[in-house]
Short mmCIF file of C-alpha atoms and ligand atoms in Angstrom, two decimals:
data_model
loop_
_atom_site.label_atom_id
_atom_site.label_comp_id
_atom_site.label_asym_id
_atom_site.label_seq_id
_atom_site.Cartn_x
_atom_site.Cartn_y
_atom_site.Cartn_z
CA UNK A 1 11.52 -24.28 -16.71
CA UNK A 2 8.27 -23.41 -15.02
CA UNK A 3 8.17 -21.06 -12.08
CA UNK A 4 5.41 -20.10 -9.64
CA UNK A 5 5.21 -16.49 -8.53
CA UNK A 6 3.16 -15.78 -5.40
CA UNK A 7 1.50 -12.36 -5.63
CA UNK A 8 0.42 -10.43 -8.73
CA UNK A 9 1.43 -6.95 -7.60
CA UNK A 10 4.14 -5.03 -9.46
CA UNK A 11 6.99 -7.19 -8.06
CA UNK A 12 5.31 -10.43 -9.12
CA UNK A 13 4.53 -9.11 -12.58
CA UNK A 14 8.03 -7.67 -13.08
CA UNK A 15 9.48 -11.04 -12.00
CA UNK A 16 7.16 -12.88 -14.43
CA UNK A 17 8.24 -10.59 -17.28
CA UNK A 18 11.94 -11.01 -16.54
CA UNK A 19 11.57 -14.81 -16.41
CA UNK A 20 9.40 -14.98 -19.49
CA UNK A 21 11.95 -12.87 -21.42
CA UNK A 22 14.25 -15.88 -20.97
CA UNK A 23 11.62 -18.37 -22.18
CA UNK A 24 10.47 -19.48 -18.72
CA UNK A 25 6.81 -20.42 -18.21
CA UNK A 26 5.29 -18.61 -15.22
CA UNK A 27 2.10 -19.05 -13.20
CA UNK A 28 1.34 -15.97 -11.10
CA UNK A 29 -0.82 -16.85 -8.08
CA UNK A 30 -2.96 -14.35 -6.20
CA UNK A 31 -5.38 -14.83 -3.32
CA UNK A 32 -7.67 -12.27 -4.95
CA UNK A 33 -9.65 -12.90 -8.15
CA UNK A 34 -8.04 -9.74 -9.64
CA UNK A 35 -4.40 -8.82 -10.20
CA UNK A 36 -2.12 -5.82 -9.46
CA UNK A 37 -1.86 -5.83 -5.63
CA UNK A 38 -1.07 -2.40 -4.25
CA UNK A 39 -1.47 -0.72 -7.65
CA UNK A 40 -5.17 -1.53 -7.25
CA UNK A 41 -5.43 -1.57 -3.44
CA UNK A 42 -2.76 0.88 -2.30
CA UNK A 43 -2.13 3.66 -4.82
CA UNK A 44 -4.62 6.40 -4.03
CA UNK A 45 -7.63 6.36 -6.40
CA UNK A 46 -7.21 10.07 -7.18
CA UNK A 47 -3.67 9.43 -8.45
CA UNK A 48 -4.91 8.39 -11.85
CA UNK A 49 -1.57 8.57 -13.63
CA UNK A 50 0.17 6.28 -11.10
CA UNK A 51 -2.80 3.91 -11.18
CA UNK A 52 -2.57 3.76 -14.96
CA UNK A 53 0.60 1.67 -14.48
CA UNK A 54 -1.86 -1.19 -14.38
CA UNK A 55 -2.36 -0.80 -18.15
CA UNK A 56 1.31 -1.62 -18.65
CA UNK A 57 1.30 -4.42 -16.05
CA UNK A 58 -1.82 -5.91 -17.67
CA UNK A 59 0.09 -6.66 -20.87
CA UNK A 60 1.99 -9.44 -19.10
CA UNK A 61 -1.05 -11.75 -19.46
CA UNK A 62 -0.83 -11.49 -23.25
CA UNK A 63 2.55 -13.26 -23.21
CA UNK A 64 2.80 -16.92 -24.17
CA UNK A 65 3.66 -18.91 -21.10
CA UNK A 66 2.43 -16.42 -18.45
CA UNK A 67 -0.81 -17.30 -16.63
CA UNK A 68 -2.81 -15.50 -13.95
CA UNK A 69 -3.95 -17.96 -11.26
CA UNK A 70 -6.38 -15.86 -9.24
CA UNK A 71 -8.53 -16.66 -6.22
CA UNK A 72 -5.94 -19.14 -4.92
CA UNK A 73 -4.41 -18.44 -1.53
CA UNK A 74 -0.97 -19.87 -0.93
CA UNK A 75 -0.85 -21.10 2.66
CA UNK A 76 -4.55 -22.06 2.51
CA UNK A 77 -5.65 -23.49 -0.87
CA UNK A 78 -2.15 -24.71 -1.66
CA UNK A 79 1.03 -24.85 0.40
CA UNK A 80 4.45 -23.56 -0.56
CA UNK A 81 5.52 -27.24 -0.49
CA UNK A 82 2.85 -28.01 -3.15
CA UNK A 83 4.31 -25.22 -5.27
CA UNK A 84 7.86 -26.46 -4.77
CA UNK A 85 6.80 -29.93 -5.93
CA UNK A 86 4.89 -28.68 -8.96
CA UNK A 87 7.33 -26.00 -10.16
CA UNK A 88 11.06 -25.81 -10.71
CA UNK A 89 11.24 -22.68 -8.55
CA UNK A 90 9.00 -20.39 -6.50
CA UNK A 91 9.28 -16.61 -6.07
CA UNK A 92 7.43 -15.07 -3.13
CA UNK A 93 6.25 -11.53 -3.88
CA UNK A 94 3.27 -11.29 -1.57
CA UNK A 95 4.10 -7.88 -0.14
CA UNK A 96 3.50 -6.40 3.29
CA UNK A 97 -0.18 -6.50 4.14
CA UNK A 98 -0.09 -5.75 7.87
CA UNK A 99 0.49 -2.51 9.76
CA UNK A 100 3.11 -1.38 12.26
CA UNK A 101 2.00 -0.48 15.78
CA UNK A 102 2.61 2.72 17.74
CA UNK A 103 2.95 1.08 21.14
CA UNK A 104 1.14 3.83 23.07
CA UNK A 105 -1.75 3.75 25.51
CA UNK A 106 -5.21 3.95 23.93
CA UNK A 107 -4.01 2.63 20.57
CA UNK A 108 -6.78 0.00 20.51
CA UNK A 109 -9.68 2.30 21.39
CA UNK A 110 -12.54 2.38 18.89
CA UNK A 111 -11.72 5.25 16.54
CA UNK A 112 -7.98 4.48 16.51
CA UNK A 113 -7.37 2.79 13.16
CA UNK A 114 -4.54 1.69 10.91
CA UNK A 115 -4.01 3.56 7.64
CA UNK A 116 -3.71 0.13 6.00
CA UNK A 117 -7.39 -0.47 6.94
CA UNK A 118 -8.55 2.94 5.75
CA UNK A 119 -6.69 2.52 2.45
CA UNK A 120 -8.11 -1.01 1.99
CA UNK A 121 -11.60 0.35 2.59
CA UNK A 122 -11.43 3.31 0.22
CA UNK A 123 -9.80 1.27 -2.57
CA UNK A 124 -12.53 -1.39 -2.31
CA UNK A 125 -10.40 -4.31 -1.09
CA UNK A 126 -12.48 -7.53 -1.23
CA UNK A 127 -12.96 -9.32 2.12
CA UNK A 128 -12.36 -6.02 3.93
CA UNK A 129 -12.88 -6.81 7.63
CA UNK A 130 -11.72 -3.60 9.31
CA UNK A 131 -13.69 -0.79 10.97
CA UNK A 132 -16.94 0.25 9.31
CA UNK A 133 -15.72 3.60 7.99
CA UNK A 134 -19.02 4.28 6.21
CA UNK A 135 -20.60 4.59 9.66
CA UNK A 136 -17.61 5.74 11.69
CA UNK A 137 -16.82 8.72 9.46
CA UNK A 138 -20.29 10.21 9.94
CA UNK A 139 -19.33 11.07 13.55
CA UNK A 140 -15.91 12.49 12.70
CA UNK A 141 -15.13 16.21 12.61
CA UNK A 142 -11.48 16.11 13.53
CA UNK A 143 -8.82 13.53 12.60
CA UNK A 144 -5.16 13.01 13.55
CA UNK A 145 -3.00 11.15 11.05
CA UNK A 146 0.22 9.92 12.65
CA UNK A 147 3.31 9.62 10.46
CA UNK A 148 4.58 11.87 7.69
CA UNK A 149 5.11 9.46 4.79
CA UNK A 150 3.30 9.32 1.45
CA UNK A 151 0.59 7.02 2.81
CA UNK A 152 -0.22 9.60 5.51
CA UNK A 153 -0.40 12.30 2.82
CA UNK A 154 -2.77 10.09 0.77
CA UNK A 155 -5.02 9.65 3.80
CA UNK A 156 -5.04 13.37 4.59
CA UNK A 157 -5.83 14.25 0.97
CA UNK A 158 -8.66 11.72 0.66
CA UNK A 159 -10.18 13.05 3.91
CA UNK A 160 -9.79 16.69 2.84
CA UNK A 161 -10.90 16.63 -0.77
CA UNK A 162 -14.36 17.88 -1.67
CA UNK A 163 -16.86 15.40 -3.17
CA UNK A 164 -16.29 17.00 -6.60
CA UNK A 165 -12.54 16.36 -6.33
CA UNK A 166 -13.10 12.62 -5.71
CA UNK A 167 -16.11 12.01 -7.96
CA UNK A 168 -14.04 10.99 -11.01
CA UNK A 169 -12.10 8.28 -9.12
CA UNK A 170 -12.83 4.55 -9.29
CA UNK A 171 -13.63 4.33 -5.56
CA UNK A 172 -16.73 2.20 -4.91
CA UNK A 173 -19.92 4.27 -4.76
CA UNK A 174 -20.54 3.56 -1.05
CA UNK A 175 -17.06 4.91 -0.25
CA UNK A 176 -17.61 8.12 -2.23
CA UNK A 177 -20.96 8.60 -0.52
CA UNK A 178 -19.52 8.09 2.97
CA UNK A 179 -16.62 10.47 2.34
CA UNK A 180 -18.95 13.11 0.87
CA UNK A 181 -21.26 13.08 3.90
CA UNK A 182 -18.52 12.90 6.58
CA UNK A 183 -18.43 16.15 8.56
CA UNK A 184 -14.60 16.30 8.68
CA UNK A 185 -13.34 19.88 8.88
CA UNK A 186 -9.99 19.43 10.57
CA UNK A 187 -7.14 17.02 9.79
CA UNK A 188 -3.89 17.04 11.79
CA UNK A 189 -0.72 15.54 10.35
CA UNK A 190 1.68 14.48 13.11
CA UNK A 191 5.43 13.92 12.62
CA UNK A 192 7.65 12.84 15.51
CA UNK A 193 10.72 14.44 13.90
CA UNK A 194 11.13 17.66 11.89
CA UNK A 195 10.19 18.75 8.37
CA UNK A 196 13.69 17.89 7.13
CA UNK A 197 13.18 14.25 8.21
CA UNK A 198 9.69 13.74 6.74
CA UNK A 199 9.54 10.85 4.27
CA UNK A 200 6.82 12.21 1.97
CA UNK A 201 7.90 13.39 -1.48
CA UNK A 202 7.46 16.96 -2.72
CA UNK A 203 4.97 16.28 -5.51
CA UNK A 204 2.67 14.52 -3.02
CA UNK A 205 3.19 17.22 -0.36
CA UNK A 206 2.39 20.03 -2.82
CA UNK A 207 -1.00 18.52 -3.65
CA UNK A 208 -2.14 19.31 -0.10
CA UNK A 209 -1.69 23.01 -0.86
CA UNK A 210 -3.80 22.82 -4.02
CA UNK A 211 -7.07 21.46 -2.65
CA UNK A 212 -10.34 23.18 -3.52
CA UNK A 213 -11.67 23.69 -0.01
CA UNK A 214 -8.93 22.80 2.49
CA UNK A 215 -6.28 25.15 3.80
CA UNK A 216 -2.87 24.12 5.12
CA UNK A 217 -1.86 25.49 8.51
CA UNK A 218 1.72 25.33 9.75
CA UNK A 219 3.52 27.36 12.37
CA UNK A 220 6.94 28.89 11.74
CA UNK A 221 8.11 27.33 15.04
CA UNK A 222 7.62 23.84 13.58
CA UNK A 223 9.89 24.75 10.68
CA UNK A 224 12.89 25.86 12.76
CA UNK A 225 15.79 23.57 11.93
CA UNK A 226 18.69 22.61 14.17
CA UNK A 227 22.16 22.98 12.61
CA UNK A 228 22.49 19.36 11.59
CA UNK A 229 19.04 19.25 9.92
CA UNK A 230 19.84 22.46 8.05
CA UNK A 231 23.18 20.99 6.92
CA UNK A 232 21.48 17.76 5.80
CA UNK A 233 19.33 19.72 3.34
CA UNK A 234 22.41 20.36 1.21
CA UNK A 235 22.64 16.66 0.29
CA UNK A 236 18.96 15.76 0.53
CA UNK A 237 17.24 17.53 -2.36
CA UNK A 238 13.79 16.08 -1.60
CA UNK A 239 13.94 17.29 2.00
CA UNK A 240 15.17 20.73 0.85
CA UNK A 241 12.25 21.02 -1.58
CA UNK A 242 9.80 19.86 1.10
CA UNK A 243 11.06 22.48 3.57
CA UNK A 244 10.80 25.16 0.88
CA UNK A 245 7.16 24.26 0.15
CA UNK A 246 6.27 24.16 3.86
CA UNK A 247 7.99 27.51 4.45
CA UNK A 248 6.02 29.11 1.62
CA UNK A 249 2.82 27.80 3.16
CA UNK A 250 3.72 29.17 6.60
CA UNK A 251 4.09 32.61 5.00
CA UNK A 252 0.81 32.48 3.05
CA UNK A 253 -2.07 34.75 3.99
CA UNK A 254 -5.06 32.82 5.39
CA UNK A 255 -7.75 31.82 2.91
CA UNK A 256 -11.21 33.27 3.38
CA UNK A 257 -12.96 30.46 1.50
CA UNK A 258 -11.57 27.40 3.34
CA UNK A 259 -14.10 24.86 4.60
CA UNK A 260 -11.52 22.69 6.31
CA UNK A 261 -7.96 22.79 7.63
CA UNK A 262 -4.92 20.55 7.42
CA UNK A 263 -2.62 21.33 10.35
CA UNK A 264 0.98 20.12 10.40
CA UNK A 265 2.56 19.21 13.73
CA UNK A 266 6.28 18.46 13.53
CA UNK A 267 8.46 17.51 16.52
CA UNK A 268 5.34 15.95 18.03
CA UNK A 269 5.52 12.36 19.30
CA UNK A 270 2.28 10.56 20.17
CA UNK A 271 2.26 9.84 23.92
CA UNK A 272 -1.29 8.44 24.24
CA UNK A 273 -4.55 8.14 22.38
CA UNK A 274 -7.15 9.42 24.85
CA UNK A 275 -10.80 8.60 25.49
CA UNK A 276 -12.74 6.18 27.70
CA UNK A 277 -14.90 4.13 25.34
CA UNK A 278 -13.79 5.77 22.07
CA UNK A 279 -11.15 8.16 20.83
CA UNK A 280 -11.58 11.77 21.94
CA UNK A 281 -8.06 13.07 21.60
CA UNK A 282 -4.33 12.61 21.19
CA UNK A 283 -1.60 13.54 23.68
CA UNK A 284 1.65 14.67 22.10
CA UNK A 285 5.06 15.21 23.57
CA UNK A 286 7.14 17.94 22.03
CA UNK A 287 10.52 16.66 20.79
CA UNK A 288 13.81 18.19 19.70
CA UNK A 289 17.22 16.96 18.55
CA UNK A 290 19.95 17.14 21.20
CA UNK A 291 23.59 17.93 20.46
CA UNK A 292 24.25 14.25 19.59
CA UNK A 293 21.43 14.28 17.01
CA UNK A 294 19.14 12.10 19.16
CA UNK A 295 15.44 12.88 19.32
CA UNK A 296 14.53 13.77 22.91
CA UNK A 297 11.43 14.73 24.84
CA UNK A 298 11.51 18.47 25.66
CA UNK A 299 8.98 18.02 28.49
CA UNK A 300 6.40 20.19 26.72
CA UNK A 301 2.99 18.59 26.19
CA UNK A 302 0.20 19.26 23.73
CA UNK A 303 -3.27 17.80 23.41
CA UNK A 304 -5.48 17.82 20.34
CA UNK A 305 -9.17 16.94 20.38
CA UNK A 306 -9.89 14.41 17.65
CA UNK A 307 -12.61 11.83 16.92
CA UNK A 308 -10.41 9.58 14.80
CA UNK A 309 -6.72 8.64 14.94
CA UNK A 310 -5.20 7.08 11.81
CA UNK A 311 -1.85 5.42 12.45
CA UNK A 312 0.19 5.68 9.25
CA UNK A 313 3.55 4.50 10.54
CA UNK A 314 4.38 1.93 7.89
CA UNK A 315 3.30 -1.43 6.48
CA UNK A 316 4.66 -4.74 7.76
CA UNK A 317 5.12 -8.15 6.14
CA UNK A 318 3.52 -11.32 7.48
CA UNK A 319 5.14 -14.75 7.73
CA UNK A 320 4.04 -17.67 5.56
CA UNK A 321 3.90 -21.07 7.34
CA UNK A 322 7.15 -23.00 6.94
CA UNK A 323 9.04 -20.09 5.36
CA UNK A 324 11.96 -18.38 7.17
CA UNK A 325 10.95 -14.96 8.52
CA UNK A 326 12.80 -12.09 10.15
CA UNK A 327 10.24 -11.00 12.71
CA UNK A 328 12.15 -7.88 13.75
CA UNK A 329 12.05 -6.45 10.21
CA UNK A 330 8.84 -8.14 8.96
CA UNK A 331 10.66 -9.56 5.90
CA UNK A 332 11.88 -12.90 4.51
CA UNK A 333 15.67 -13.12 4.94
CA UNK A 334 17.49 -13.40 1.63
CA UNK A 335 20.73 -12.98 -0.23
CA UNK A 336 20.26 -11.37 -3.64
CA UNK A 337 16.69 -12.70 -3.63
CA UNK A 338 17.58 -16.28 -2.55
CA UNK A 339 15.56 -17.14 0.58
CA UNK A 340 17.92 -17.94 3.45
CA UNK A 341 17.41 -20.54 6.19
CA UNK A 342 20.07 -19.43 8.66
CA UNK A 343 22.92 -18.59 6.31
CA UNK A 344 22.03 -21.22 3.70
CA UNK A 345 19.86 -20.60 0.62
CA UNK A 346 16.72 -22.72 0.37
CA UNK A 347 17.00 -24.47 -3.01
CA UNK A 348 14.47 -23.15 -5.55
CA UNK A 349 12.91 -20.56 -3.23
CA UNK A 350 13.20 -16.83 -3.94
CA UNK A 351 11.72 -13.53 -2.78
CA UNK A 352 11.13 -10.07 -4.30
CA UNK A 353 9.36 -6.79 -3.51
CA UNK A 354 8.24 -5.49 -0.10
CA UNK A 355 8.40 -8.93 1.55
CA UNK A 356 12.08 -9.01 0.51
CA UNK A 357 13.28 -5.49 1.30
CA UNK A 358 10.54 -3.93 3.46
CA UNK A 359 7.80 -1.42 2.60
CA UNK A 360 9.83 1.25 0.84
CA UNK A 361 10.32 2.74 -2.59
CA UNK A 362 8.13 3.61 -5.53
CA UNK A 363 6.53 1.13 -7.95
CA UNK A 364 9.56 1.21 -10.25
CA UNK A 365 11.86 0.20 -7.38
CA UNK A 366 10.23 -3.23 -7.55
CA UNK A 367 11.39 -3.76 -11.11
CA UNK A 368 15.06 -3.56 -10.16
CA UNK A 369 14.35 -5.72 -7.12
CA UNK A 370 12.52 -8.41 -9.15
CA UNK A 371 15.19 -8.40 -11.86
CA UNK A 372 17.88 -9.03 -9.23
CA UNK A 373 15.94 -11.99 -7.85
CA UNK A 374 15.31 -13.45 -11.31
CA UNK A 375 19.03 -13.08 -12.15
CA UNK A 376 19.87 -15.15 -9.04
CA UNK A 377 17.30 -17.78 -10.05
CA UNK A 378 18.66 -18.02 -13.60
CA UNK A 379 22.26 -18.18 -12.29
CA UNK A 380 21.23 -21.08 -10.04
CA UNK A 381 19.58 -22.84 -12.98
CA UNK A 382 22.73 -22.33 -15.05
CA UNK A 383 24.84 -23.74 -12.22
CA UNK A 384 22.59 -26.80 -11.99
CA UNK A 385 21.21 -25.95 -8.55
CA UNK A 386 17.69 -25.93 -10.03
CA UNK A 387 16.97 -28.68 -12.49
CA UNK A 388 14.34 -27.76 -15.08
CA UNK A 389 11.65 -30.43 -15.29
CA UNK A 390 13.29 -32.30 -12.44
CA UNK A 391 10.18 -31.90 -10.32
CA UNK A 392 7.17 -34.12 -10.02
CA UNK A 393 4.92 -33.47 -13.01
CA UNK A 394 1.95 -31.90 -11.24
CA UNK A 395 -0.54 -29.45 -12.73
CA UNK A 396 -1.64 -27.65 -9.62
CA UNK A 397 -4.31 -25.57 -11.39
CA UNK A 398 -6.10 -28.72 -12.66
CA UNK A 399 -5.74 -30.30 -9.23
CA UNK A 400 -7.36 -27.26 -7.59
CA UNK A 401 -10.20 -27.21 -10.11
CA UNK A 402 -10.84 -30.93 -9.70
CA UNK A 403 -11.18 -30.26 -5.95
CA UNK A 404 -13.93 -27.74 -6.78
CA UNK A 405 -11.84 -24.61 -6.28
CA UNK A 406 -12.83 -21.71 -8.54
CA UNK A 407 -9.60 -20.54 -10.15
CA UNK A 408 -9.84 -17.19 -11.94
CA UNK A 409 -7.66 -16.94 -15.02
CA UNK A 410 -7.00 -14.02 -17.31
CA UNK A 411 -10.34 -14.46 -19.12
CA UNK A 412 -12.12 -14.05 -15.80
CA UNK A 413 -10.06 -10.99 -14.90
CA UNK A 414 -10.74 -9.43 -18.30
CA UNK A 415 -14.50 -9.93 -17.72
CA UNK A 416 -14.22 -8.11 -14.37
CA UNK A 417 -12.13 -5.38 -16.00
CA UNK A 418 -14.72 -4.86 -18.72
CA UNK A 419 -17.62 -4.76 -16.24
CA UNK A 420 -15.83 -2.22 -14.03
CA UNK A 421 -15.16 0.02 -17.00
CA UNK A 422 -18.76 -0.26 -18.19
CA UNK A 423 -20.03 0.71 -14.74
CA UNK A 424 -17.68 3.69 -14.76
CA UNK A 425 -18.61 4.77 -18.27
CA UNK A 426 -22.29 4.96 -17.31
CA UNK A 427 -21.24 7.54 -14.70
CA UNK A 428 -18.98 9.40 -17.11
CA UNK A 429 -15.71 8.07 -15.68
CA UNK A 430 -13.11 5.45 -16.41
CA UNK A 431 -14.08 2.77 -13.91
CA UNK A 432 -15.89 1.82 -10.72
CA UNK A 433 -14.07 -0.72 -8.55
CA UNK A 434 -16.14 -3.79 -7.64
CA UNK A 435 -15.33 -4.44 -3.99
CA UNK A 436 -17.36 -7.55 -3.19
CA UNK A 437 -15.58 -10.89 -3.67
CA UNK A 438 -18.80 -12.79 -4.56
CA UNK A 439 -19.59 -10.15 -7.18
CA UNK A 440 -16.04 -10.33 -8.56
CA UNK A 441 -16.33 -14.12 -8.84
CA UNK A 442 -19.73 -13.85 -10.50
CA UNK A 443 -18.38 -11.36 -13.05
CA UNK A 444 -15.25 -13.47 -13.59
CA UNK A 445 -17.38 -16.47 -14.47
CA UNK A 446 -19.28 -14.60 -17.20
CA UNK A 447 -18.10 -15.32 -20.72
CA UNK A 448 -16.21 -12.46 -22.34
CA UNK A 449 -18.22 -10.58 -24.91
CA UNK A 450 -16.55 -9.31 -28.04
CA UNK A 451 -16.01 -5.55 -28.15
P1 LIG B 1 7.10 5.67 5.33
O1 LIG B 1 7.49 6.53 4.19
O2 LIG B 1 8.14 4.76 5.90
O3 LIG B 1 6.55 6.64 6.49
C1 LIG B 1 6.28 6.18 7.77
C2 LIG B 1 6.14 7.37 8.70
O4 LIG B 1 5.75 6.88 9.98
C3 LIG B 1 7.44 8.16 8.90
O5 LIG B 1 7.14 9.53 8.95
C4 LIG B 1 7.90 7.66 10.28
O6 LIG B 1 8.65 8.60 11.00
C5 LIG B 1 6.58 7.48 10.97
N1 LIG B 1 6.66 6.61 12.12
C6 LIG B 1 7.14 5.34 12.19
N2 LIG B 1 7.01 4.86 13.45
C7 LIG B 1 6.45 5.87 14.18
C8 LIG B 1 6.07 6.00 15.54
N3 LIG B 1 6.23 4.99 16.41
N4 LIG B 1 5.54 7.18 15.96
C9 LIG B 1 5.38 8.20 15.10
N5 LIG B 1 5.72 8.14 13.79
C10 LIG B 1 6.24 6.98 13.35
O7 LIG B 1 5.88 4.69 4.99
P2 LIG B 1 4.51 4.89 4.21
O8 LIG B 1 4.02 6.27 4.25
O9 LIG B 1 3.66 3.79 4.75
O10 LIG B 1 4.90 4.54 2.71
C11 LIG B 1 5.42 3.26 2.32
C12 LIG B 1 6.13 3.37 0.97
O11 LIG B 1 5.15 3.55 -0.07
C13 LIG B 1 7.07 4.55 0.89
O12 LIG B 1 8.20 4.18 0.16
C14 LIG B 1 6.25 5.57 0.14
O13 LIG B 1 7.02 6.56 -0.53
C15 LIG B 1 5.49 4.69 -0.83
N6 LIG B 1 4.28 5.40 -1.29
C16 LIG B 1 4.41 6.20 -2.37
C17 LIG B 1 3.32 6.94 -2.80
C18 LIG B 1 3.48 7.85 -3.98
O14 LIG B 1 4.50 7.80 -4.64
N7 LIG B 1 2.54 8.70 -4.28
C19 LIG B 1 2.11 6.87 -2.13
C20 LIG B 1 2.00 6.03 -1.02
C21 LIG B 1 3.11 5.30 -0.60
P3 LIG B 1 10.26 8.43 11.17
O15 LIG B 1 10.82 8.79 9.84
O16 LIG B 1 10.58 9.33 12.27
O17 LIG B 1 10.49 6.95 11.49
#
């Protein structure tokens, strides 16, 4: 059998491994000339140990029968129909690349940005088309980050770290320079519910209390729990640990040496982003849980002066032309990884990762998810629903190349990898990310030198 996987992030690579373990040949397509998806363009660059997962993922390309097919966009360079004709089955693992909206007044003012854009910028995503943060950040003293998940914590940390704390990361040089010269001294983290409902994890939360120059500020009032939240801590160990850390911080004596502050605002729901031609502030309504456990507006209002609002309220999947899509959830409907059209599976079409189950979980969650999808695919093959070799004998990669499309294979990726490491080594660090697509393609076309 030969299977096409669309997306070379963790889900795509875990799916390729699980298929290849059973002797299946796999082509892994990616619109970018480099692999690893959110491990490269999502995981914060200062989280070196999480980012090092890429070393494990990278081994997949050494397997017989697994190919990287980079710089090919499905939906543009080839269609899903092309893939279905050329392969026995297709697994869609293209993730959730869009952002969720707040739905409040002023959300589209200049200076109100999506965390997905900020993350794409600081990780050096090629073709980045969002706000020019290099310029924008130079006017920013105070920032509000909306949402209390791990992405929000990443954004707060990146904005609050000193230049020395970021210097060793693989962020592109222009990003490091812009962050170092930004005059940010105040970052507000805004959660619409309480500390017991925050979705960040304790390890990530704790890092905010260990920064060289930034001090965490939190009021005891924001940490008061209603009875049901307090009771929920018994079963929710992560939430209990989070509340413990936050409570310790609330009791800490102020630091004399802090250059900047990270202020937590719980029970604070964004009501409007304010400003006439650009963001100047954020209006918040104070919330509380009522006796039924519903979050309600208490009628109290708060305003914070900020120059930048970063909306970090979750990622969202995008539809692919001709593929069923659940617009309310931003995912492809499925049953055990089989793509569903209505209540019927589409023969030979599968889904895994964030575009299957939504933007949740850690990297490892995608392994279980991909393995489930591959099990469904192999069951279908066993049952005769997918016939190996029963498809038109097309070699899509040769077809693309004969049309003049530059397809980046593993040799090309390895050349980029080597060049990035060499650029990092010159600066005494592991790597510098190359962010420009033309430069990536130029490097990918260079022959690999022996070590
Ligand atoms: P997330 O964990 O779902 O957090 C989204 C946050 O946005 C929640 O606090 C949510 O509050 C809030 N929110 C949603 N709609 C809102 C609205 N209209 N107004 C105000 N707040 C709103 O998502 P994420 O932070 O984007 O992370 C995505 C996934 O990647 C998560 O599984 C995360 O753990 C993972 N991740 C992990 C790491 C790491 O391990 N270091 C780093 C980054 C990301 P409610 O709960 O009230 O809805």
